[in-house]
Coordinates of N, CA and C and ligand atoms in Angstrom, one line a residue:
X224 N -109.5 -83.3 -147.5 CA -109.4 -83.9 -146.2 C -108.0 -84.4 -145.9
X225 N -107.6 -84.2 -144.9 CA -105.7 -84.4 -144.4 C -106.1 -85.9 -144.0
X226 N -105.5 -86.5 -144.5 CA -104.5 -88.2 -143.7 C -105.2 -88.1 -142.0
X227 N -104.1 -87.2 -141.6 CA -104.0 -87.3 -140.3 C -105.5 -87.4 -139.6
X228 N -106.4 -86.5 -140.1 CA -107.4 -86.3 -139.8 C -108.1 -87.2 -139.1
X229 N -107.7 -89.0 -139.8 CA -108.4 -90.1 -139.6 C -108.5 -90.2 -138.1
X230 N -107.0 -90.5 -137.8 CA -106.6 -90.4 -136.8 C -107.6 -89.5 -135.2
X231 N -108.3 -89.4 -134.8 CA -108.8 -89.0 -133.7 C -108.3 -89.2 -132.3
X232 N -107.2 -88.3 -131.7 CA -106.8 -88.3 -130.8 C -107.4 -88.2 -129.9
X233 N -108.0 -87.8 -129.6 CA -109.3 -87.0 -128.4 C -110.1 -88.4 -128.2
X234 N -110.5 -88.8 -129.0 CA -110.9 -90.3 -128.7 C -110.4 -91.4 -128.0
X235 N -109.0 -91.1 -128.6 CA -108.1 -92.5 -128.1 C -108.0 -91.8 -126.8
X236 N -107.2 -90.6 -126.4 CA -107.2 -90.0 -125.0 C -108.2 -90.4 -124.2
X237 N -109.3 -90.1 -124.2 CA -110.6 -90.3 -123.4 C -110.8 -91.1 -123.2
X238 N -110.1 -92.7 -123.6 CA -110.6 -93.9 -123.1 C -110.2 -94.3 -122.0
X239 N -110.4 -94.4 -121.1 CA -109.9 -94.8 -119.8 C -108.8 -94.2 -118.9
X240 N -107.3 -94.4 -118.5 CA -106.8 -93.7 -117.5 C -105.9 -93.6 -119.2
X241 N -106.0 -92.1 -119.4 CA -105.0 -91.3 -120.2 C -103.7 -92.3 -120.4
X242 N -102.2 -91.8 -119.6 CA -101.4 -92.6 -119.9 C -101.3 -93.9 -120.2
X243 N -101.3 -94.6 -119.3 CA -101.4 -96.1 -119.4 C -102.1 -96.6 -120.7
X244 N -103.6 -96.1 -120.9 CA -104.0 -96.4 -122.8 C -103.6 -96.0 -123.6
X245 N -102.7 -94.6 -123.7 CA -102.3 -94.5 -124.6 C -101.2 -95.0 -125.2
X246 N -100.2 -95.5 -124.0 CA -99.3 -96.6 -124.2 C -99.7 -97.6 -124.6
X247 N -100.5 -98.1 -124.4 CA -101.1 -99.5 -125.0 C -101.8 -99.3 -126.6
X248 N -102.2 -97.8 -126.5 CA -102.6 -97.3 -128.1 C -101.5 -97.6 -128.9
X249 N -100.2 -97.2 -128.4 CA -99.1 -97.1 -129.3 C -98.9 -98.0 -130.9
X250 N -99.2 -99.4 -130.2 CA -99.0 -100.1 -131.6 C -99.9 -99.8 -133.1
X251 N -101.4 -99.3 -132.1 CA -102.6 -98.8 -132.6 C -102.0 -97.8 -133.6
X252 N -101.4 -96.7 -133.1 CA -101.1 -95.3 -133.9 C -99.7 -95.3 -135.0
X253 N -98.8 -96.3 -134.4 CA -98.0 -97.0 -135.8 C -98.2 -97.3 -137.0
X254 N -99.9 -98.3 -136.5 CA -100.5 -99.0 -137.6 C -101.6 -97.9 -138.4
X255 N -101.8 -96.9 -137.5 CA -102.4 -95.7 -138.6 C -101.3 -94.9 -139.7
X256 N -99.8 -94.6 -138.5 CA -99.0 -94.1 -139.7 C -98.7 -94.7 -140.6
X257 N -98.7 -95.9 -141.2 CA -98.2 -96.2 -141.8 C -99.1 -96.4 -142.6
X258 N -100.7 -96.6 -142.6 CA -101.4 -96.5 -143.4 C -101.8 -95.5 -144.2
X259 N -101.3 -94.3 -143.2 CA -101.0 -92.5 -143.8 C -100.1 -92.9 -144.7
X260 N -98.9 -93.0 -145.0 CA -97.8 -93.2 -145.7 C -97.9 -93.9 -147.0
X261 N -99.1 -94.6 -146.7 CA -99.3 -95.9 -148.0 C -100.1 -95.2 -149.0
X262 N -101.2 -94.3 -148.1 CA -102.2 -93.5 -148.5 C -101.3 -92.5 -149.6
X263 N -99.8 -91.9 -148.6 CA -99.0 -91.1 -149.4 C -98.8 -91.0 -151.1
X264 N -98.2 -92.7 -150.4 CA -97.9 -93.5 -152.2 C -98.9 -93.4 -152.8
X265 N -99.6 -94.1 -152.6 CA -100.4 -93.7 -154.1 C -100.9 -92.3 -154.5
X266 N -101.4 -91.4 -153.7 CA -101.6 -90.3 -154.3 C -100.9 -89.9 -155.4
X267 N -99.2 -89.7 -154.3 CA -98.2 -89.7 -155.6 C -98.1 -90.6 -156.8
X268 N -98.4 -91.4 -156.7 CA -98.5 -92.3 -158.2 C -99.2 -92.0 -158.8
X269 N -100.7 -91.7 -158.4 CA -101.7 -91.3 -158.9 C -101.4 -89.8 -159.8
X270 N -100.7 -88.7 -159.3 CA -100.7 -87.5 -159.5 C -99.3 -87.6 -160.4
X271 N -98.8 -88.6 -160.5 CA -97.7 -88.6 -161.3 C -98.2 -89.2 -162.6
X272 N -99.2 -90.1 -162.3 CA -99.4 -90.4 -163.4 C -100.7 -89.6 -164.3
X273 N -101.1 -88.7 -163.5 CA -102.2 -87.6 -164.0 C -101.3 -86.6 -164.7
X274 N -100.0 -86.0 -164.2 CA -99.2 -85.2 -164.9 C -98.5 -85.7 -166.1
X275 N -98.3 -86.7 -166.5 CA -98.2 -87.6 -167.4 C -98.8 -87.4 -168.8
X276 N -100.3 -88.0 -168.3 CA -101.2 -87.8 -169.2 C -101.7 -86.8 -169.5
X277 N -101.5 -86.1 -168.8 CA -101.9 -84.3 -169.0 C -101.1 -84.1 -170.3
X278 N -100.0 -84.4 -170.3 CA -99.0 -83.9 -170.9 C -99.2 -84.5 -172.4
X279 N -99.2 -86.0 -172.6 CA -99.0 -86.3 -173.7 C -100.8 -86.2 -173.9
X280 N -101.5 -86.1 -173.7 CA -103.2 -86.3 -174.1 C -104.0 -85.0 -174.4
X281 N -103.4 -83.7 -173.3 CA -103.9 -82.4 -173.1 C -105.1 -82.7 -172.5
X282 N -105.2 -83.6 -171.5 CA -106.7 -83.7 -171.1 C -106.1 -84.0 -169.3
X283 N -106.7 -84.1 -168.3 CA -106.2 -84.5 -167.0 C -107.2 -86.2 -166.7
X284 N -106.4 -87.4 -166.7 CA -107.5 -88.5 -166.4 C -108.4 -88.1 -165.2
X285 N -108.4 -87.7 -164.5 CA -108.4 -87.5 -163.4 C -109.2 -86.4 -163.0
X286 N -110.4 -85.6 -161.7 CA -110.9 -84.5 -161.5 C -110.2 -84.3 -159.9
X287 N -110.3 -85.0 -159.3 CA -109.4 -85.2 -158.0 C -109.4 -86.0 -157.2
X288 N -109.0 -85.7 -156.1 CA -108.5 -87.5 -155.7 C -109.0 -87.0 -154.1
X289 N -109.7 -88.0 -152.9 CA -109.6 -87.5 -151.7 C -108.9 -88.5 -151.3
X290 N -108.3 -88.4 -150.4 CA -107.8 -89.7 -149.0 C -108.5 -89.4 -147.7
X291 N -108.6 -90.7 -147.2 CA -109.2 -90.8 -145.7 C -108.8 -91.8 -144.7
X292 N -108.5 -91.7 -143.7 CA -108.3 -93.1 -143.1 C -109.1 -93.2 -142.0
X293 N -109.6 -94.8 -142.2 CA -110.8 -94.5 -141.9 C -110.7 -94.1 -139.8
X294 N -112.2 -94.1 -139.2 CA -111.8 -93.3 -138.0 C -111.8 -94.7 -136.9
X295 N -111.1 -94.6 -135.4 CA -111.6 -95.4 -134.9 C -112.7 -96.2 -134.8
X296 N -113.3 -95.5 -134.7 CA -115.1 -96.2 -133.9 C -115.7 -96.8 -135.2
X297 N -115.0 -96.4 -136.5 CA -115.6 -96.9 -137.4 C -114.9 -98.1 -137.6
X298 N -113.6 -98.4 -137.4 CA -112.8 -99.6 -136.8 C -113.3 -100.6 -135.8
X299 N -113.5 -100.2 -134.6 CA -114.4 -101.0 -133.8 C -115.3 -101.5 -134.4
X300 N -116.2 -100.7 -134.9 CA -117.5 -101.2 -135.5 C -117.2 -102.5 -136.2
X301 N -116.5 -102.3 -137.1 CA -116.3 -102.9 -138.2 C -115.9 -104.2 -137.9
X302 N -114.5 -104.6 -136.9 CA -114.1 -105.7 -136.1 C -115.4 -106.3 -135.4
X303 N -116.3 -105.5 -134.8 CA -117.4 -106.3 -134.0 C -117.9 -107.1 -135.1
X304 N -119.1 -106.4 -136.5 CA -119.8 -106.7 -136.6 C -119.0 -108.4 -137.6
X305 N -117.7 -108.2 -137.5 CA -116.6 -109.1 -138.1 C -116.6 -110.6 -136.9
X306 N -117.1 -110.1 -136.0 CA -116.6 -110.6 -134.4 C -115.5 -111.4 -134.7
X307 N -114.5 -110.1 -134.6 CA -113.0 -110.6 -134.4 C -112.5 -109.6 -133.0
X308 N -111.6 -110.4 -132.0 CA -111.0 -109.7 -131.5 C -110.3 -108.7 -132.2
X309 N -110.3 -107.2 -131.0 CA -109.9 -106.1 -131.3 C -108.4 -105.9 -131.4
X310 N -107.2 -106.5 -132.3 CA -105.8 -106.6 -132.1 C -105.5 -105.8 -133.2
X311 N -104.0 -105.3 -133.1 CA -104.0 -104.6 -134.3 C -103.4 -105.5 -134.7
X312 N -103.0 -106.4 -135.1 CA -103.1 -107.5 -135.9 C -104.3 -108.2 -136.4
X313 N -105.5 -108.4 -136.2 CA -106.4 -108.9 -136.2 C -107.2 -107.4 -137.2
X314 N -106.6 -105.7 -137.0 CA -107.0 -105.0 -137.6 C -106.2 -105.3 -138.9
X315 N -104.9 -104.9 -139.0 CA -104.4 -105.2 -139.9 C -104.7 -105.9 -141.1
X316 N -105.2 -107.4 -140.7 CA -105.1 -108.4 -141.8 C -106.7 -108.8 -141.6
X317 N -107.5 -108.2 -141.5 CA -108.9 -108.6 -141.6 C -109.6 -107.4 -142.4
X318 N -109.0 -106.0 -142.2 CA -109.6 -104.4 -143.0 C -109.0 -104.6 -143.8
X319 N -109.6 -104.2 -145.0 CA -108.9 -103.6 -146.1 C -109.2 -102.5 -146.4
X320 N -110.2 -101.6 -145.8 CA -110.3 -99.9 -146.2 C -109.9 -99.0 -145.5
X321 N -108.9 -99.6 -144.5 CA -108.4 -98.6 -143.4 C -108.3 -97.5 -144.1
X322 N -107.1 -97.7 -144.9 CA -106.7 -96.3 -145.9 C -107.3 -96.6 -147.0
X323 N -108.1 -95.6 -147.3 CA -108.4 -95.4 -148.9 C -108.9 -93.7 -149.1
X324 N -108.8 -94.1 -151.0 CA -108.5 -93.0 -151.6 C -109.7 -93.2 -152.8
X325 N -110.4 -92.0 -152.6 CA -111.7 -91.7 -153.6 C -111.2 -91.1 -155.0
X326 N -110.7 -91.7 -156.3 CA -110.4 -90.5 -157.6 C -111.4 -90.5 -158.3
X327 N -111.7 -89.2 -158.6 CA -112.7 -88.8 -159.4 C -112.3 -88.3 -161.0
X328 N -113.1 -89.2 -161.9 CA -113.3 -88.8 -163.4 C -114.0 -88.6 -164.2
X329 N -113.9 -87.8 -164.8 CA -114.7 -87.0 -165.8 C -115.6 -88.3 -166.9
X330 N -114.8 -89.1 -167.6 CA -115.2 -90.3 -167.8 C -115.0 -91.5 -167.6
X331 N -116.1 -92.3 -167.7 CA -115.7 -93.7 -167.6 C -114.5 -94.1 -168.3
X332 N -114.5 -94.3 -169.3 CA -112.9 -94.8 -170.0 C -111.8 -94.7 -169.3
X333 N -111.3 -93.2 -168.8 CA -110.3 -92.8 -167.9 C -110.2 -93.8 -166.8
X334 N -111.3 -94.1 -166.0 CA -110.9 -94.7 -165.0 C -110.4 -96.0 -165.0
X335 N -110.8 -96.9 -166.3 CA -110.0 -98.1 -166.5 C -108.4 -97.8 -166.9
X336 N -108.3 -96.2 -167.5 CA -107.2 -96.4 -168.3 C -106.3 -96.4 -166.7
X337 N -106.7 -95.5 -165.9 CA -105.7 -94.9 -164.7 C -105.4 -96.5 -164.0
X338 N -107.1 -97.2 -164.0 CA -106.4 -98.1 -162.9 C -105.6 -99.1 -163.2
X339 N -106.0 -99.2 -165.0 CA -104.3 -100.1 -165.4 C -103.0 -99.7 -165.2
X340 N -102.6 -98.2 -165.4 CA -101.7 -98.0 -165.4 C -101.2 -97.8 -163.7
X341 N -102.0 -97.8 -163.3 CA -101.3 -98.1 -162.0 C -101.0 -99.6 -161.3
X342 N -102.1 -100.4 -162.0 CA -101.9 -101.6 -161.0 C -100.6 -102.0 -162.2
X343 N -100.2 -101.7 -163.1 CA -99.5 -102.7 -164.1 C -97.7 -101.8 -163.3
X344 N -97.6 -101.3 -162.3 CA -96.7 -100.9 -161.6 C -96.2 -101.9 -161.0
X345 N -95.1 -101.9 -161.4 CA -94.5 -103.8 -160.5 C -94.1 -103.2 -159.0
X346 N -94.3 -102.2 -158.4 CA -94.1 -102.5 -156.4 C -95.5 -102.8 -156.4
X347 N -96.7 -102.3 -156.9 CA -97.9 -102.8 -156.8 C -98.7 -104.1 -156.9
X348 N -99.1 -104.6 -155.7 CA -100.0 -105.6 -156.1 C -101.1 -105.8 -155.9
X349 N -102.3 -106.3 -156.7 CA -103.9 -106.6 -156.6 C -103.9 -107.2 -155.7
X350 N -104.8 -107.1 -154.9 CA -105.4 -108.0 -153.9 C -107.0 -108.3 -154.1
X351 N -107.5 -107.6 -154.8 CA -109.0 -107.8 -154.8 C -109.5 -106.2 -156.0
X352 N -110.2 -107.1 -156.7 CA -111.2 -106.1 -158.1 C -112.7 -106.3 -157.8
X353 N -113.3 -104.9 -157.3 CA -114.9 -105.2 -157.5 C -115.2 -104.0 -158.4
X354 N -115.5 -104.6 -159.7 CA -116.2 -103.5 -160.3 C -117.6 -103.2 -161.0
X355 N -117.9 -102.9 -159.9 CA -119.3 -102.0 -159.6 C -119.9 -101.3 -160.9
X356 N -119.0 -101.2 -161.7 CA -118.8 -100.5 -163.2 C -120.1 -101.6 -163.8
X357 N -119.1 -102.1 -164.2 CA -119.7 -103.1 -165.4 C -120.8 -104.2 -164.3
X358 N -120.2 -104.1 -163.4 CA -121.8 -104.9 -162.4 C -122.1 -104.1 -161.6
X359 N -123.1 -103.0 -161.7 CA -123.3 -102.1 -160.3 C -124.4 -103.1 -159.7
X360 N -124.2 -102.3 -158.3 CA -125.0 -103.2 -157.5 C -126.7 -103.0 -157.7
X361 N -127.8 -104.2 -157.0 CA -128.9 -103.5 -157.3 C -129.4 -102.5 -157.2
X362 N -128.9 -101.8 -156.7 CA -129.8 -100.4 -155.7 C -128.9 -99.1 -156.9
X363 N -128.1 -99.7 -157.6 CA -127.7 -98.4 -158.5 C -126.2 -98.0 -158.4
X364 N -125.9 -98.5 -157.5 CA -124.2 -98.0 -156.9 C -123.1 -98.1 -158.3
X365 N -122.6 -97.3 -159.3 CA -121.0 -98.3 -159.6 C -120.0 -97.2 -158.9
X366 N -118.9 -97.8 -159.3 CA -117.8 -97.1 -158.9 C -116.8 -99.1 -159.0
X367 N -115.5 -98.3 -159.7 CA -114.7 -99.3 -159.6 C -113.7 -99.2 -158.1
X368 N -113.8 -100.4 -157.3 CA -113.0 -101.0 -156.6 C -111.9 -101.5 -156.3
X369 N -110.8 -100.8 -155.9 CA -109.2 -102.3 -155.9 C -108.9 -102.2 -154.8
X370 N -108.8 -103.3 -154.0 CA -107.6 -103.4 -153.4 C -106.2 -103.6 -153.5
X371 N -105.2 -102.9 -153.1 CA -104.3 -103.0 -153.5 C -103.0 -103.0 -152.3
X372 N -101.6 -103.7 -152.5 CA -100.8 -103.6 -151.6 C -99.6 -102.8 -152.1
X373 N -99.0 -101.7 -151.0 CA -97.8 -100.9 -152.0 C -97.1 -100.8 -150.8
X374 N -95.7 -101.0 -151.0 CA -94.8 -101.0 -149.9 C -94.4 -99.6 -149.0
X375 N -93.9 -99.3 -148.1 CA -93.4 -98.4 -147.6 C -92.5 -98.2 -147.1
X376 N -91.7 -97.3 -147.1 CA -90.1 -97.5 -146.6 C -89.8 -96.4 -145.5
X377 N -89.8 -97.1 -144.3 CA -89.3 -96.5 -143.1 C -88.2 -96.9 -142.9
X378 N -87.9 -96.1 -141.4 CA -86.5 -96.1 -141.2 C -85.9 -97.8 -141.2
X379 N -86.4 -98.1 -140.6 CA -86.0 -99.7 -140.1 C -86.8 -100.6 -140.9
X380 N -87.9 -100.4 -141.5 CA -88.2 -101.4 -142.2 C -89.2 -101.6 -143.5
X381 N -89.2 -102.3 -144.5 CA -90.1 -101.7 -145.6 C -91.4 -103.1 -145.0
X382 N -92.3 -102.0 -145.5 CA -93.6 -103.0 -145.6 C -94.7 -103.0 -146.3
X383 N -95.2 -104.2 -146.8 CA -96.4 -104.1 -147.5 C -97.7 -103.4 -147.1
X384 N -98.8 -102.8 -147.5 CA -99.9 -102.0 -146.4 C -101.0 -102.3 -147.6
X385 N -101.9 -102.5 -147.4 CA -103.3 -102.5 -148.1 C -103.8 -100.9 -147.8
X386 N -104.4 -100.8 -149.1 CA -105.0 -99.7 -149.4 C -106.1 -99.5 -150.4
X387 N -107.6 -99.4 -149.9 CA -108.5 -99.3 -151.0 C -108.8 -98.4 -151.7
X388 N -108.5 -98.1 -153.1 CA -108.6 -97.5 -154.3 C -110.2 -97.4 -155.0
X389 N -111.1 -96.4 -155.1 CA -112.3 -96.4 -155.2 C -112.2 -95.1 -156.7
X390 N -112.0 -95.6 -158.2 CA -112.5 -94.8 -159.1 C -113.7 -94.6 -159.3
X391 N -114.4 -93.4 -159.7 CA -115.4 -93.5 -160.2 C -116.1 -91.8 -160.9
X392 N -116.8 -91.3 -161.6 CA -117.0 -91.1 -162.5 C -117.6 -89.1 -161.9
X393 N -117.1 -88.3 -162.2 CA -118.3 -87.3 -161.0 C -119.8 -87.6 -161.2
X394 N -120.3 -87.9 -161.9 CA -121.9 -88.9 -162.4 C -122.1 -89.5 -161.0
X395 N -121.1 -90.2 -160.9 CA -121.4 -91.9 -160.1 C -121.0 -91.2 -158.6
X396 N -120.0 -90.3 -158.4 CA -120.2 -89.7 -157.1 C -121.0 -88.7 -156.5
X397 N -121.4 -87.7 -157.1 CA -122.8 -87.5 -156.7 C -124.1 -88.2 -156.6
X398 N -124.0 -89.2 -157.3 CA -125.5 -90.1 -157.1 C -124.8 -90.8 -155.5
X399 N -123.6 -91.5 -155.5 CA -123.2 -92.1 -154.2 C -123.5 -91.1 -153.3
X400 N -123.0 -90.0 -152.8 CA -122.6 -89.1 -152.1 C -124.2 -89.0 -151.7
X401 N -125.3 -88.8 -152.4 CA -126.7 -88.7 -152.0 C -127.2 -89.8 -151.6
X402 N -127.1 -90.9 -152.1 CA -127.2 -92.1 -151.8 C -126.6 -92.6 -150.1
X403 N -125.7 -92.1 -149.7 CA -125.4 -92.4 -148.7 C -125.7 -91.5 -147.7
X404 N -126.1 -90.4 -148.2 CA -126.5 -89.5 -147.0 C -128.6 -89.6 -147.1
X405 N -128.7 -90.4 -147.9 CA -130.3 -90.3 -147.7 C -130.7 -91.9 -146.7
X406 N -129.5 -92.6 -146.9 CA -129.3 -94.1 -146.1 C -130.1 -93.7 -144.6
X407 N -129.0 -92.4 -144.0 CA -129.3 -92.2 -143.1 C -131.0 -91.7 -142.5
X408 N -131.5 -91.7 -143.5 CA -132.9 -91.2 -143.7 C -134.1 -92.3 -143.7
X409 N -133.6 -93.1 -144.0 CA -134.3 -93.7 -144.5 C -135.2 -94.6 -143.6
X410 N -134.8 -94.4 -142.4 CA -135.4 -95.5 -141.4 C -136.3 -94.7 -141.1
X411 N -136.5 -93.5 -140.8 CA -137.9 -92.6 -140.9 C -138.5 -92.6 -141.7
X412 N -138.7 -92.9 -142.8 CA -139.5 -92.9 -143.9 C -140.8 -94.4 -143.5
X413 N -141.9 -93.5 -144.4 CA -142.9 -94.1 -144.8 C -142.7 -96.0 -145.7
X414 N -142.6 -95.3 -147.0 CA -142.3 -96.0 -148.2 C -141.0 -96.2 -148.1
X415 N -139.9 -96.3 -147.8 CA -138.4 -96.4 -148.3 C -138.3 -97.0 -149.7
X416 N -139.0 -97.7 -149.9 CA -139.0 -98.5 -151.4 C -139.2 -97.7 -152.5
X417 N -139.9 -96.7 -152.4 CA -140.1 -95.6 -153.3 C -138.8 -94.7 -153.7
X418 N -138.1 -93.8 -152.1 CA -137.3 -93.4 -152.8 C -136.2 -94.4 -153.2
X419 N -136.1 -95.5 -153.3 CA -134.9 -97.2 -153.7 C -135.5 -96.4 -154.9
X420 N -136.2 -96.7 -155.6 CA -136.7 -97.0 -157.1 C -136.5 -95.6 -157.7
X421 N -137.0 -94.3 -156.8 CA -136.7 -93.4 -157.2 C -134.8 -93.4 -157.6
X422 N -134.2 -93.7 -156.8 CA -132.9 -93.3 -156.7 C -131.9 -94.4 -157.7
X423 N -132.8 -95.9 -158.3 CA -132.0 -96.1 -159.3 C -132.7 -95.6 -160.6
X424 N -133.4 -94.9 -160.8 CA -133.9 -94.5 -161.9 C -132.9 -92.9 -162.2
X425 N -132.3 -92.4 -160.7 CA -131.3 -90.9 -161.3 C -130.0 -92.4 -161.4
X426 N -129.8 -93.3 -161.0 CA -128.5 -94.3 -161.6 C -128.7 -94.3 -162.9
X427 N -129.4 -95.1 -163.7 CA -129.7 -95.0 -164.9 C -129.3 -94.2 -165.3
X428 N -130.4 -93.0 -165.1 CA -130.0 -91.7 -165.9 C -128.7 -91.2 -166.1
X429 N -127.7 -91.3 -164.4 CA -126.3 -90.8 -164.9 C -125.7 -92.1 -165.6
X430 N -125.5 -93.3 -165.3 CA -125.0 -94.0 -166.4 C -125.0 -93.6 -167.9
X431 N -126.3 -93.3 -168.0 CA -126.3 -93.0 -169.8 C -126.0 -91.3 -170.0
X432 N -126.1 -90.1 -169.0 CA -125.2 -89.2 -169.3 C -123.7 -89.5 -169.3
X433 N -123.2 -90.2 -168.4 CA -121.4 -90.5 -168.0 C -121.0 -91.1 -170.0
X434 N -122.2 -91.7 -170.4 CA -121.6 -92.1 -171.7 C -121.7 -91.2 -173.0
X435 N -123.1 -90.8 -173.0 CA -123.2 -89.5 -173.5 C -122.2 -89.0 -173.5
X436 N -121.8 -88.3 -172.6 CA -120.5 -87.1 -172.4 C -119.2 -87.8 -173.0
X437 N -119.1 -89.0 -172.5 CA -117.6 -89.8 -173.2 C -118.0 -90.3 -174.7
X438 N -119.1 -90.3 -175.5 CA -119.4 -90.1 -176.8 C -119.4 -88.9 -177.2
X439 N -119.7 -87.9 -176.9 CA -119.6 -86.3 -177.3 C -118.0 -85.9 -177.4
X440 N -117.5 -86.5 -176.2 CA -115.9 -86.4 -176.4 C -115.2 -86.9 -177.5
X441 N -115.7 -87.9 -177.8 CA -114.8 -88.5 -179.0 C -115.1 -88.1 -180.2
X442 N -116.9 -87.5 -180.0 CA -117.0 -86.9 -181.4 C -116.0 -85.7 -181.3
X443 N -116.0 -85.2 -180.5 CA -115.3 -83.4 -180.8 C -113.5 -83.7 -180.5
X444 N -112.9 -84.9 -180.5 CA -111.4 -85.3 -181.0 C -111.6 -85.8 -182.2
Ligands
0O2_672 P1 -117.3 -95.6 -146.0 O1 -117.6 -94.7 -144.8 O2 -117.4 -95.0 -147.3 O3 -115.9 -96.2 -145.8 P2 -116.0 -104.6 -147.0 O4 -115.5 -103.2 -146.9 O5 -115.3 -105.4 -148.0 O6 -116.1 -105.2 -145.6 P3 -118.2 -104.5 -148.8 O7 -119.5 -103.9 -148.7 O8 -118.0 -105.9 -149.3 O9 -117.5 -104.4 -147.4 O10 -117.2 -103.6 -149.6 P4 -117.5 -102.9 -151.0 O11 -118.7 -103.5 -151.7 O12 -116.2 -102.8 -151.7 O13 -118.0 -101.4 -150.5 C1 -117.2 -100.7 -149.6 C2 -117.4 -99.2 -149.8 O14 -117.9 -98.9 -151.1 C3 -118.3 -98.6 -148.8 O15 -117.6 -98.3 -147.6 C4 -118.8 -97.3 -149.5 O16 -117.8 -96.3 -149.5 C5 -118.9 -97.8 -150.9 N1 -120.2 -98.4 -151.2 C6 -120.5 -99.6 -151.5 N2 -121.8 -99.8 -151.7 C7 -122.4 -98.6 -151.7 C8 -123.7 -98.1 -151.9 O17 -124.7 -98.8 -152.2 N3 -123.9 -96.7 -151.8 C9 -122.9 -95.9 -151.5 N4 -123.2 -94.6 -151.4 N5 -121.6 -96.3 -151.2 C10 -121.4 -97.6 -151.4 P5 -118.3 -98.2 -146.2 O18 -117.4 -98.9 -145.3 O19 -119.7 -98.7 -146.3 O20 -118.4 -96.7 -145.8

């Protein structure tokens, strides 16, 4: 999925008298590039530090990485249910998932090793650790969480940008990826509680394959 993608033009256009909003979008579409840009960085850190380990380990930490930012309306939303006025200042410093980036790993281990070695990057700073890992939530979810802040360097000015960082395991992304598309399901259902119980019982299960597999690994090094 492209960066830009986030971005929905056709949306912003459509809102009222064309020119005049879109001028007033302006500050709006800054505050997306630049979150494209931040999105940039890390990849590249991320993929620099996957060629790395490739090299000295013969293994890739890493299966692949998506970025996304996130879309308008999912912005609005988000500010409402916040009830914060709509400012991009007020977007700015109240989101933290504007931009983020999905990496996927083959094991658990990897993904602690990646996210040290990236947060222990001195332009990088933590802002916030939820890991879903070692505490998944009730309903079955892990995946490690960071928020993180990495500068960016434009013409005129460097700036800090939050960016959420989401490791997790291909185990733990497919169970998510179903999990979030059966959400949408679920308000038609009968029982809903059945498929909940159904659905942390495949958590489980991939938990103890993701380890499985990262024990089989170490037996065959
Ligand atoms: P999308 O479309 O993926 O972006 P916050 O973002 O801090 O206001 P919260 O819930 O405290 O809200 O953040 P948290 O726990 O870090 O979770 C944020 C994201 O993690 C979600 O983003 C999902 O991508 C993912 N996530 C968290 N819990 C679940 C879960 O139970 N199932 C699935 N499939 N994904 C989960 P968004 O904004 O909900 O959606």
């Amino acid at each position: 999925m492209s960066a830009t993608s986030g971005i929905n033009m056709e949306l912003l256009r459509s809102s009222d008298n064309a020119e005049g909003s879109l001028k007033s979008m302006q500050p709006f579409i800054d505050l997306m590039m630049k979150y494209e840009c931040a999105l940039m960085e890390i990849e590249t850190k991320l993929k620099v530090l996957n060629t790395e380990f490739a090299l000295q380990h013969n293994r890739n930490p890493f299966e692949s990485i998506k970025s996304r930012l996130k879309q308008p309306i999912s912005i609005i939303d988000k500010m409402k249910k916040k009830g914060l006025p709509l400012t991009v200042e007020n977007i700015e410093e109240n989101l933290t998932d504007i931009a983020g980036i999905r990496v996927i790993c083959s094991f658990p281990e990897d993904i602690y090793i990646l996210a040290d070695l990236l947060t222990d990057q001195d332009d990088i700073n933590v802002v916030c650790v939820k890991d879903y890992i070692r505490n998944p939530k009730p309903n079955g979810y892990r995946s490690l969480h960071l928020i993180v802040e990495i500068p960016i360097f434009l013409s005129k000015e460097k700036k800090y940008m939050k960016v959420e960082v989401q490791f997790r395991t291909i185990a733990m992304d497919f169970w998510a990826s179903l999990d979030h598309k059966l959400k949408y399901k679920k308000d038609n259902l009968k029982h809903p509680e059945i498929i909940a119980q159904e659905l942390k019982k495949c958590a489980d299960m991939s938990t103890a394959m993701d380890y499985k597999m990262q024990e089989i690994r170490h037996m065959l090094e």
